[in-house]
mmCIF file of C-alpha atoms and ligand atoms in Angstrom:
data_model
loop_
_atom_site.group_PDB
_atom_site.id
_atom_site.type_symbol
_atom_site.label_atom_id
_atom_site.label_comp_id
_atom_site.label_asym_id
_atom_site.label_seq_id
_atom_site.Cartn_x
_atom_site.Cartn_y
_atom_site.Cartn_z
ATOM 1 C CA UNK A 7 0.006 0.110 0.204
ATOM 2 C CA UNK A 8 1.068 3.161 -1.163
ATOM 3 C CA UNK A 9 0.265 6.176 1.205
ATOM 4 C CA UNK A 10 -1.756 9.202 0.345
ATOM 5 C CA UNK A 11 0.233 11.348 -2.695
ATOM 6 C CA UNK A 12 1.259 14.784 -1.898
ATOM 7 C CA UNK A 13 0.612 18.014 -3.926
ATOM 8 C CA UNK A 14 1.243 21.844 -4.113
ATOM 9 C CA UNK A 15 2.258 24.990 -5.460
ATOM 10 C CA UNK A 16 5.297 26.305 -3.813
ATOM 11 C CA UNK A 17 6.339 29.755 -4.388
ATOM 12 C CA UNK A 18 9.916 30.832 -4.265
ATOM 13 C CA UNK A 19 9.423 34.681 -3.685
ATOM 14 C CA UNK A 20 12.046 37.042 -3.075
ATOM 15 C CA UNK A 21 14.680 40.292 -3.756
ATOM 16 C CA UNK A 22 16.991 39.701 -7.061
ATOM 17 C CA UNK A 23 20.353 37.823 -6.335
ATOM 18 C CA UNK A 24 19.460 36.207 -3.251
ATOM 19 C CA UNK A 25 20.267 33.079 -5.282
ATOM 20 C CA UNK A 26 15.934 31.438 -5.756
ATOM 21 C CA UNK A 27 17.190 30.344 -9.220
ATOM 22 C CA UNK A 28 20.075 28.784 -7.704
ATOM 23 C CA UNK A 29 17.656 27.802 -4.996
ATOM 24 C CA UNK A 30 15.212 26.513 -8.009
ATOM 25 C CA UNK A 31 18.147 24.568 -9.417
ATOM 26 C CA UNK A 32 19.438 23.062 -6.713
ATOM 27 C CA UNK A 33 16.485 21.411 -4.531
ATOM 28 C CA UNK A 34 15.537 20.410 -8.772
ATOM 29 C CA UNK A 35 19.173 19.037 -9.631
ATOM 30 C CA UNK A 36 19.817 17.093 -6.426
ATOM 31 C CA UNK A 37 15.835 14.683 -6.877
ATOM 32 C CA UNK A 38 16.014 12.629 -9.864
ATOM 33 C CA UNK A 39 12.267 11.558 -11.097
ATOM 34 C CA UNK A 40 12.928 15.709 -12.987
ATOM 35 C CA UNK A 41 10.616 17.274 -15.624
ATOM 36 C CA UNK A 42 12.833 20.444 -15.136
ATOM 37 C CA UNK A 43 10.632 23.356 -17.598
ATOM 38 C CA UNK A 44 9.972 25.827 -16.941
ATOM 39 C CA UNK A 45 6.533 27.263 -17.799
ATOM 40 C CA UNK A 46 3.639 30.311 -17.109
ATOM 41 C CA UNK A 47 0.751 30.696 -16.394
ATOM 42 C CA UNK A 48 -0.947 33.939 -15.868
ATOM 43 C CA UNK A 49 -0.735 33.043 -11.646
ATOM 44 C CA UNK A 50 2.489 30.401 -11.638
ATOM 45 C CA UNK A 51 5.384 31.338 -13.783
ATOM 46 C CA UNK A 52 6.595 26.968 -13.109
ATOM 47 C CA UNK A 53 10.393 26.671 -12.823
ATOM 48 C CA UNK A 54 10.809 23.193 -12.405
ATOM 49 C CA UNK A 55 7.961 20.000 -11.689
ATOM 50 C CA UNK A 56 10.280 17.465 -9.359
ATOM 51 C CA UNK A 57 7.244 14.436 -9.024
ATOM 52 C CA UNK A 58 8.265 11.317 -6.816
ATOM 53 C CA UNK A 59 6.338 8.424 -6.507
ATOM 54 C CA UNK A 60 4.091 10.011 -3.670
ATOM 55 C CA UNK A 61 4.480 13.360 -4.775
ATOM 56 C CA UNK A 62 4.872 16.614 -7.290
ATOM 57 C CA UNK A 63 6.468 19.760 -6.481
ATOM 58 C CA UNK A 64 5.237 22.643 -8.565
ATOM 59 C CA UNK A 65 8.226 25.720 -8.043
ATOM 60 C CA UNK A 66 7.383 29.180 -9.775
ATOM 61 C CA UNK A 67 7.844 32.271 -8.664
ATOM 62 C CA UNK A 68 6.476 35.372 -8.929
ATOM 63 C CA UNK A 69 7.410 38.373 -11.539
ATOM 64 C CA UNK A 70 7.526 41.340 -9.987
ATOM 65 C CA UNK A 71 6.655 40.431 -6.556
ATOM 66 C CA UNK A 72 9.209 42.156 -4.883
ATOM 67 C CA UNK A 73 9.631 45.314 -7.646
ATOM 68 C CA UNK A 74 8.665 48.930 -6.290
ATOM 69 C CA UNK A 75 4.372 49.974 -6.869
ATOM 70 C CA UNK A 76 5.362 52.176 -8.808
ATOM 71 C CA UNK A 77 4.211 50.558 -12.246
ATOM 72 C CA UNK A 78 1.535 48.287 -9.363
ATOM 73 C CA UNK A 79 -1.725 49.516 -10.683
ATOM 74 C CA UNK A 80 -4.951 48.088 -9.325
ATOM 75 C CA UNK A 81 -5.095 45.062 -11.705
ATOM 76 C CA UNK A 82 -0.985 43.763 -10.608
ATOM 77 C CA UNK A 83 -1.946 44.122 -6.603
ATOM 78 C CA UNK A 84 -4.470 41.745 -6.804
ATOM 79 C CA UNK A 85 -2.753 39.536 -9.147
ATOM 80 C CA UNK A 86 -0.046 39.514 -7.177
ATOM 81 C CA UNK A 87 -1.997 38.749 -3.967
ATOM 82 C CA UNK A 88 -3.355 35.416 -6.023
ATOM 83 C CA UNK A 89 -0.699 34.387 -7.000
ATOM 84 C CA UNK A 90 1.016 34.599 -2.683
ATOM 85 C CA UNK A 91 -2.700 33.395 -1.999
ATOM 86 C CA UNK A 92 -2.140 30.451 -4.335
ATOM 87 C CA UNK A 93 0.567 28.793 -3.619
ATOM 88 C CA UNK A 94 0.703 25.683 -0.629
ATOM 89 C CA UNK A 95 3.887 27.218 0.394
ATOM 90 C CA UNK A 96 5.286 30.388 -0.125
ATOM 91 C CA UNK A 97 9.356 30.107 0.236
ATOM 92 C CA UNK A 98 10.020 34.449 1.876
ATOM 93 C CA UNK A 99 14.400 33.800 0.298
ATOM 94 C CA UNK A 100 16.101 36.062 2.304
ATOM 95 C CA UNK A 101 20.575 36.471 2.488
ATOM 96 C CA UNK A 102 22.171 36.204 5.476
ATOM 97 C CA UNK A 103 22.985 39.981 5.915
ATOM 98 C CA UNK A 104 19.516 41.976 4.541
ATOM 99 C CA UNK A 105 17.579 44.436 5.873
ATOM 100 C CA UNK A 106 14.188 43.724 6.266
ATOM 101 C CA UNK A 107 12.357 46.602 5.047
ATOM 102 C CA UNK A 108 9.051 47.357 5.335
ATOM 103 C CA UNK A 109 7.525 46.644 2.161
ATOM 104 C CA UNK A 110 4.144 45.746 0.759
ATOM 105 C CA UNK A 111 5.079 42.271 0.725
ATOM 106 C CA UNK A 112 5.900 41.888 4.491
ATOM 107 C CA UNK A 113 2.731 43.254 4.848
ATOM 108 C CA UNK A 114 1.223 40.959 2.784
ATOM 109 C CA UNK A 115 2.970 37.356 3.929
ATOM 110 C CA UNK A 116 1.794 38.659 7.789
ATOM 111 C CA UNK A 117 -1.822 39.118 6.220
ATOM 112 C CA UNK A 118 -1.931 35.312 4.453
ATOM 113 C CA UNK A 119 -4.494 33.468 6.108
ATOM 114 C CA UNK A 120 -3.622 28.919 5.654
ATOM 115 C CA UNK A 121 -0.103 29.829 3.324
ATOM 116 C CA UNK A 122 2.344 28.666 5.241
ATOM 117 C CA UNK A 123 5.695 30.328 4.901
ATOM 118 C CA UNK A 124 8.906 29.831 5.462
ATOM 119 C CA UNK A 125 10.718 32.112 5.653
ATOM 120 C CA UNK A 126 14.794 30.904 4.284
ATOM 121 C CA UNK A 127 18.007 33.020 5.237
ATOM 122 C CA UNK A 128 20.456 32.583 2.099
ATOM 123 C CA UNK A 129 24.192 32.532 1.760
ATOM 124 C CA UNK A 130 25.016 31.341 5.323
ATOM 125 C CA UNK A 131 27.978 29.918 3.880
ATOM 126 C CA UNK A 132 29.183 33.851 4.471
ATOM 127 C CA UNK A 133 28.061 34.476 7.647
ATOM 128 C CA UNK A 134 30.084 33.390 11.157
ATOM 129 C CA UNK A 135 27.653 31.206 13.071
ATOM 130 C CA UNK A 136 26.773 34.790 15.397
ATOM 131 C CA UNK A 137 25.832 36.724 11.717
ATOM 132 C CA UNK A 138 22.649 33.705 11.066
ATOM 133 C CA UNK A 139 21.916 33.362 14.939
ATOM 134 C CA UNK A 140 21.429 37.270 14.405
ATOM 135 C CA UNK A 141 19.291 37.158 11.698
ATOM 136 C CA UNK A 142 16.960 34.498 12.429
ATOM 137 C CA UNK A 143 16.022 36.472 15.788
ATOM 138 C CA UNK A 144 15.832 39.541 13.756
ATOM 139 C CA UNK A 145 13.480 37.834 11.270
ATOM 140 C CA UNK A 146 11.328 36.158 14.176
ATOM 141 C CA UNK A 147 10.884 40.023 15.240
ATOM 142 C CA UNK A 148 9.027 40.696 11.951
ATOM 143 C CA UNK A 149 7.595 37.841 10.581
ATOM 144 C CA UNK A 150 5.523 35.476 10.617
ATOM 145 C CA UNK A 151 6.912 32.399 9.376
ATOM 146 C CA UNK A 152 5.885 28.927 9.595
ATOM 147 C CA UNK A 153 9.467 28.166 9.047
ATOM 148 C CA UNK A 154 12.886 30.002 9.615
ATOM 149 C CA UNK A 155 15.719 28.133 7.919
ATOM 150 C CA UNK A 156 19.354 29.356 6.972
ATOM 151 C CA UNK A 157 20.637 26.854 4.320
ATOM 152 C CA UNK A 158 23.291 28.247 1.241
ATOM 153 C CA UNK A 159 21.406 27.155 -2.107
ATOM 154 C CA UNK A 160 25.112 27.221 -3.463
ATOM 155 C CA UNK A 161 26.714 24.346 -1.516
ATOM 156 C CA UNK A 162 23.548 22.671 -1.237
ATOM 157 C CA UNK A 163 23.759 23.221 2.763
ATOM 158 C CA UNK A 164 20.130 22.857 4.732
ATOM 159 C CA UNK A 165 17.642 22.510 1.415
ATOM 160 C CA UNK A 166 17.695 18.411 1.896
ATOM 161 C CA UNK A 167 15.784 19.986 5.693
ATOM 162 C CA UNK A 168 14.199 22.315 3.433
ATOM 163 C CA UNK A 169 13.144 19.858 1.377
ATOM 164 C CA UNK A 170 11.710 17.381 3.599
ATOM 165 C CA UNK A 171 9.571 20.384 5.488
ATOM 166 C CA UNK A 172 8.443 21.213 1.360
ATOM 167 C CA UNK A 173 6.773 17.475 1.967
ATOM 168 C CA UNK A 174 5.702 17.491 4.914
ATOM 169 C CA UNK A 175 3.741 20.877 4.357
ATOM 170 C CA UNK A 176 2.391 20.068 0.959
ATOM 171 C CA UNK A 177 -1.271 19.714 1.356
ATOM 172 C CA UNK A 178 -2.448 15.725 -0.114
ATOM 173 C CA UNK A 179 -3.545 16.117 -3.873
ATOM 174 C CA UNK A 180 -3.413 13.786 -6.053
ATOM 175 C CA UNK A 181 -0.937 15.392 -9.055
ATOM 176 C CA UNK A 182 -1.467 18.685 -10.757
ATOM 177 C CA UNK A 183 0.350 17.860 -14.072
ATOM 178 C CA UNK A 184 1.077 13.983 -15.672
ATOM 179 C CA UNK A 185 4.399 12.430 -14.472
ATOM 180 C CA UNK A 186 5.192 11.848 -18.131
ATOM 181 C CA UNK A 187 6.994 14.444 -20.962
ATOM 182 C CA UNK A 188 4.121 16.355 -20.423
ATOM 183 C CA UNK A 189 5.748 19.893 -20.894
ATOM 184 C CA UNK A 190 9.437 19.001 -22.157
ATOM 185 C CA UNK A 191 7.436 19.607 -25.762
ATOM 186 C CA UNK A 192 7.278 22.867 -25.285
ATOM 187 C CA UNK A 193 9.626 24.761 -26.654
ATOM 188 C CA UNK A 194 10.923 27.874 -25.663
ATOM 189 C CA UNK A 195 8.821 29.839 -28.295
ATOM 190 C CA UNK A 196 5.504 28.697 -26.380
ATOM 191 C CA UNK A 197 7.306 29.731 -22.579
ATOM 192 C CA UNK A 198 8.597 33.775 -24.864
ATOM 193 C CA UNK A 199 4.607 34.212 -25.826
ATOM 194 C CA UNK A 200 3.551 32.974 -22.310
ATOM 195 C CA UNK A 201 6.041 35.386 -20.443
ATOM 196 C CA UNK A 202 4.278 37.557 -23.218
ATOM 197 C CA UNK A 203 0.975 37.191 -22.996
ATOM 198 C CA UNK A 204 0.870 37.065 -18.834
ATOM 199 C CA UNK A 205 2.605 41.191 -19.162
ATOM 200 C CA UNK A 206 0.400 42.446 -21.095
ATOM 201 C CA UNK A 207 -2.782 40.968 -18.247
ATOM 202 C CA UNK A 208 -1.002 42.990 -15.536
ATOM 203 C CA UNK A 209 -1.091 46.027 -18.301
ATOM 204 C CA UNK A 210 -4.658 46.662 -19.610
ATOM 205 C CA UNK A 211 -7.881 45.677 -18.394
ATOM 206 C CA UNK A 212 -9.882 43.219 -18.397
ATOM 207 C CA UNK A 213 -11.477 42.260 -21.250
ATOM 208 C CA UNK A 214 -8.387 43.171 -23.930
ATOM 209 C CA UNK A 215 -6.023 40.771 -22.692
ATOM 210 C CA UNK A 216 -8.673 37.878 -23.953
ATOM 211 C CA UNK A 217 -9.064 38.964 -26.352
ATOM 212 C CA UNK A 218 -5.289 38.978 -27.837
ATOM 213 C CA UNK A 219 -2.951 35.753 -28.403
ATOM 214 C CA UNK A 220 0.847 36.547 -28.979
ATOM 215 C CA UNK A 221 2.293 34.061 -31.370
ATOM 216 C CA UNK A 222 6.141 34.181 -31.953
ATOM 217 C CA UNK A 223 7.064 34.512 -35.056
ATOM 218 C CA UNK A 224 10.281 34.505 -35.070
ATOM 219 C CA UNK A 225 13.405 33.859 -32.677
ATOM 220 C CA UNK A 226 17.216 33.469 -32.965
ATOM 221 C CA UNK A 227 20.117 33.251 -31.169
ATOM 222 C CA UNK A 228 22.406 35.748 -32.274
ATOM 223 C CA UNK A 229 26.376 36.585 -30.401
ATOM 224 C CA UNK A 230 24.126 35.349 -27.242
ATOM 225 C CA UNK A 231 21.159 36.862 -27.851
ATOM 226 C CA UNK A 232 17.709 36.762 -28.196
ATOM 227 C CA UNK A 233 16.145 38.060 -31.456
ATOM 228 C CA UNK A 234 12.663 37.044 -31.528
ATOM 229 C CA UNK A 235 9.653 39.004 -32.736
ATOM 230 C CA UNK A 236 5.904 38.747 -31.347
ATOM 231 C CA UNK A 237 2.695 39.520 -32.843
ATOM 232 C CA UNK A 238 -0.033 40.250 -31.081
ATOM 233 C CA UNK A 239 -3.232 38.865 -32.209
ATOM 234 C CA UNK A 240 -6.541 41.033 -31.242
ATOM 235 C CA UNK A 241 -10.007 40.976 -32.185
ATOM 236 C CA UNK A 242 -10.907 44.434 -32.941
ATOM 237 C CA UNK A 243 -9.560 47.544 -34.273
ATOM 238 C CA UNK A 244 -10.168 48.949 -30.869
ATOM 239 C CA UNK A 245 -8.293 47.032 -29.113
ATOM 240 C CA UNK A 246 -5.099 47.468 -31.519
ATOM 241 C CA UNK A 247 -5.666 50.895 -30.343
ATOM 242 C CA UNK A 248 -6.087 50.489 -26.426
ATOM 243 C CA UNK A 249 -2.530 48.412 -26.862
ATOM 244 C CA UNK A 250 -0.427 50.650 -28.611
ATOM 245 C CA UNK A 251 -1.998 53.581 -26.928
ATOM 246 C CA UNK A 252 -1.317 57.046 -27.319
ATOM 247 C CA UNK A 253 2.070 57.193 -29.465
ATOM 248 C CA UNK A 254 2.297 54.108 -28.294
ATOM 249 C CA UNK A 255 3.578 54.276 -25.312
ATOM 250 C CA UNK A 256 1.233 51.311 -24.146
ATOM 251 C CA UNK A 257 3.331 48.890 -25.596
ATOM 252 C CA UNK A 258 6.565 50.469 -25.305
ATOM 253 C CA UNK A 259 6.308 49.762 -21.486
ATOM 254 C CA UNK A 260 4.515 46.240 -22.357
ATOM 255 C CA UNK A 261 6.628 45.221 -24.019
ATOM 256 C CA UNK A 262 9.568 46.654 -21.369
ATOM 257 C CA UNK A 263 9.054 44.836 -19.106
ATOM 258 C CA UNK A 264 8.222 42.009 -21.014
ATOM 259 C CA UNK A 265 12.250 42.078 -22.485
ATOM 260 C CA UNK A 266 13.225 42.441 -18.306
ATOM 261 C CA UNK A 267 10.515 38.982 -17.259
ATOM 262 C CA UNK A 268 12.131 37.485 -20.960
ATOM 263 C CA UNK A 269 15.822 38.519 -20.137
ATOM 264 C CA UNK A 270 15.349 36.560 -16.581
ATOM 265 C CA UNK A 271 14.102 33.934 -17.876
ATOM 266 C CA UNK A 272 16.630 32.686 -20.676
ATOM 267 C CA UNK A 273 19.579 34.679 -19.120
ATOM 268 C CA UNK A 274 19.878 36.501 -21.836
ATOM 269 C CA UNK A 275 20.390 39.767 -23.876
ATOM 270 C CA UNK A 276 16.610 39.624 -25.994
ATOM 271 C CA UNK A 277 15.585 41.568 -28.356
ATOM 272 C CA UNK A 278 12.046 42.872 -28.605
ATOM 273 C CA UNK A 279 10.155 43.100 -31.584
ATOM 274 C CA UNK A 280 6.552 43.835 -31.538
ATOM 275 C CA UNK A 281 4.166 43.565 -33.935
ATOM 276 C CA UNK A 282 -0.244 43.353 -33.119
ATOM 277 C CA UNK A 283 -2.319 42.480 -35.641
ATOM 278 C CA UNK A 284 -6.369 41.952 -35.892
ATOM 279 C CA UNK A 285 -7.539 38.928 -36.972
ATOM 280 C CA UNK A 286 -11.563 38.860 -36.676
ATOM 281 C CA UNK A 287 -13.105 36.655 -34.403
ATOM 282 C CA UNK A 288 -10.463 34.863 -33.609
ATOM 283 C CA UNK A 289 -11.152 32.534 -30.543
ATOM 284 C CA UNK A 290 -14.288 31.321 -32.959
ATOM 285 C CA UNK A 291 -12.750 30.243 -35.826
ATOM 286 C CA UNK A 292 -11.181 26.907 -35.410
ATOM 287 C CA UNK A 293 -8.203 26.595 -37.468
ATOM 288 C CA UNK A 294 -7.599 29.885 -35.608
ATOM 289 C CA UNK A 295 -7.596 28.243 -32.456
ATOM 290 C CA UNK A 296 -5.846 25.143 -33.509
ATOM 291 C CA UNK A 297 -2.630 27.739 -35.033
ATOM 292 C CA UNK A 298 -2.417 29.370 -31.616
ATOM 293 C CA UNK A 299 -1.570 26.384 -30.182
ATOM 294 C CA UNK A 300 -4.431 25.170 -28.940
ATOM 295 C CA UNK A 301 -6.359 22.042 -29.293
ATOM 296 C CA UNK A 302 -9.922 21.931 -31.053
HETATM 297 P P1 LIG B 413 18.549 35.705 -7.990
HETATM 298 O O1 LIG B 413 18.104 37.164 -9.232
HETATM 299 O O2 LIG B 413 17.227 35.843 -6.832
HETATM 300 O O3 LIG B 413 17.576 34.057 -8.812
HETATM 301 O O4 LIG B 413 19.743 34.772 -7.324
HETATM 302 P P2 LIG B 413 21.399 33.627 -8.243
HETATM 303 O O5 LIG B 413 20.018 32.766 -8.323
HETATM 304 O O6 LIG B 413 21.366 34.256 -9.653
HETATM 305 O O7 LIG B 413 22.376 33.714 -7.485
HETATM 306 C C1 LIG B 413 22.501 35.579 -7.103
HETATM 307 C C2 LIG B 413 24.654 35.939 -6.995
HETATM 308 O O8 LIG B 413 24.340 34.900 -5.668
HETATM 309 C C3 LIG B 413 25.537 33.681 -7.738
HETATM 310 O O9 LIG B 413 26.359 35.171 -8.027
HETATM 311 C C4 LIG B 413 25.336 32.991 -6.553
HETATM 312 O O10 LIG B 413 26.103 32.425 -7.413
HETATM 313 C C5 LIG B 413 24.476 33.239 -5.513
HETATM 314 N N1 LIG B 413 24.889 32.450 -4.688
HETATM 315 C C6 LIG B 413 23.600 32.289 -4.700
HETATM 316 N N2 LIG B 413 23.341 31.319 -3.253
HETATM 317 C C7 LIG B 413 24.682 31.122 -2.796
HETATM 318 C C8 LIG B 413 24.714 30.864 -1.998
HETATM 319 O O11 LIG B 413 24.230 29.991 -0.572
HETATM 320 N N3 LIG B 413 26.587 31.758 -0.832
HETATM 321 C C9 LIG B 413 26.564 31.792 -1.856
HETATM 322 N N4 LIG B 413 28.402 32.682 -1.312
HETATM 323 N N5 LIG B 413 25.622 32.337 -2.806
HETATM 324 C C10 LIG B 413 24.608 32.532 -3.335
HETATM 325 MG MG1 LIG B 414 16.968 34.520 -10.581
#
C-alpha cells in the first residue's frame, strides 16, 4: 500500500540576487525523476516540477513581486495577491545580510491565512554562526513564518532539510500534471509567448487581454542575444488602439517589462519586437485556434 499522494505549488519569492535561481536549481537538481522545464501561466510561472512516487512539487516564482510599486496598478496588486494566496507553500528567500524593509510583501505575507510561509536565510556559507543567529532572531520579530531556515543554496547546505519540510507541509492532492514528460515538449517559443501574454494581463484592463493571442514569429539567437519577433493578435481595431496606446506609449511599457522578464527567463539579453495584428473573431475560428496551438 502506498501513502496518500501529495502535490502542490511552491512559490519562491525574494529580492533580486538573493539566490532564487540557485535554490531552484539545487532543489531540482538534487532529486531524480525530474522534469526541468519552465512554463508560465497568468498565475504561476512554473520553473520546475519534481515528481516522486508519492508527490509532485511545482516550483514557481512571482515576477516583479518585490519591485517598487511605481508601476503596479491595481490589477497587478491583485495578481500578486492571488499568486501568493494560490501557493501551497511560500518560500520567502532572503540573504543573511539583508535588512528587512517594511515593504508590501512583508505586510501581505503577515496577513496571509492558511498558507505556510518559510523564511529562508540564504548564503550562510559566507556568514559566521553569530551572524546567522542574529538574522534568525531579527526575522523572528518581523515575520509570521511557519519555519525559519538558514541555508546555502549554492553549497546545498540544509537544503535536504528544507526539501523534507516542503514535503511535510505539502497538502494531499493528486498530481496537477501528468508525471510523464508533459511540459518538456513545449518549445521555447511557447514560453516566450506566455511571458508576453502575462505582461499583457498585467498592463491592460480586463477585457483586452482576453482578446489577445501571442505568437512568436521569429526566435533567433545570435551573439548570445535573443531576437524575438512577436505578433499580438487581437479581434478588433479598437483593441489594437488600446494595446498600442497614445503615441505607442502603452505598448512600449508593456514590451519593456516583457523584455525584462524574457531576459530573466532565458538568462540572456533579449531584443523584442512586438507587432499588433487584427484577426477578427479569432477565438471562434477553429483554424486560427489550432494555429495558435490550442487543441480543437
Ligand atoms: P536570484 O536573482 O534571486 O535568482 O539570484 P541567483 O540565484 O541568480 O544568485 C545571485 C548570486 O548569488 C549568484 O552569484 C549566486 O552564485 C550567488 N548565490 C546564490 N546562493 C548562494 C549561496 O548560498 N552562497 C553564496 N555565497 N552565494 C550564493
Ligand atoms: Mg534569478
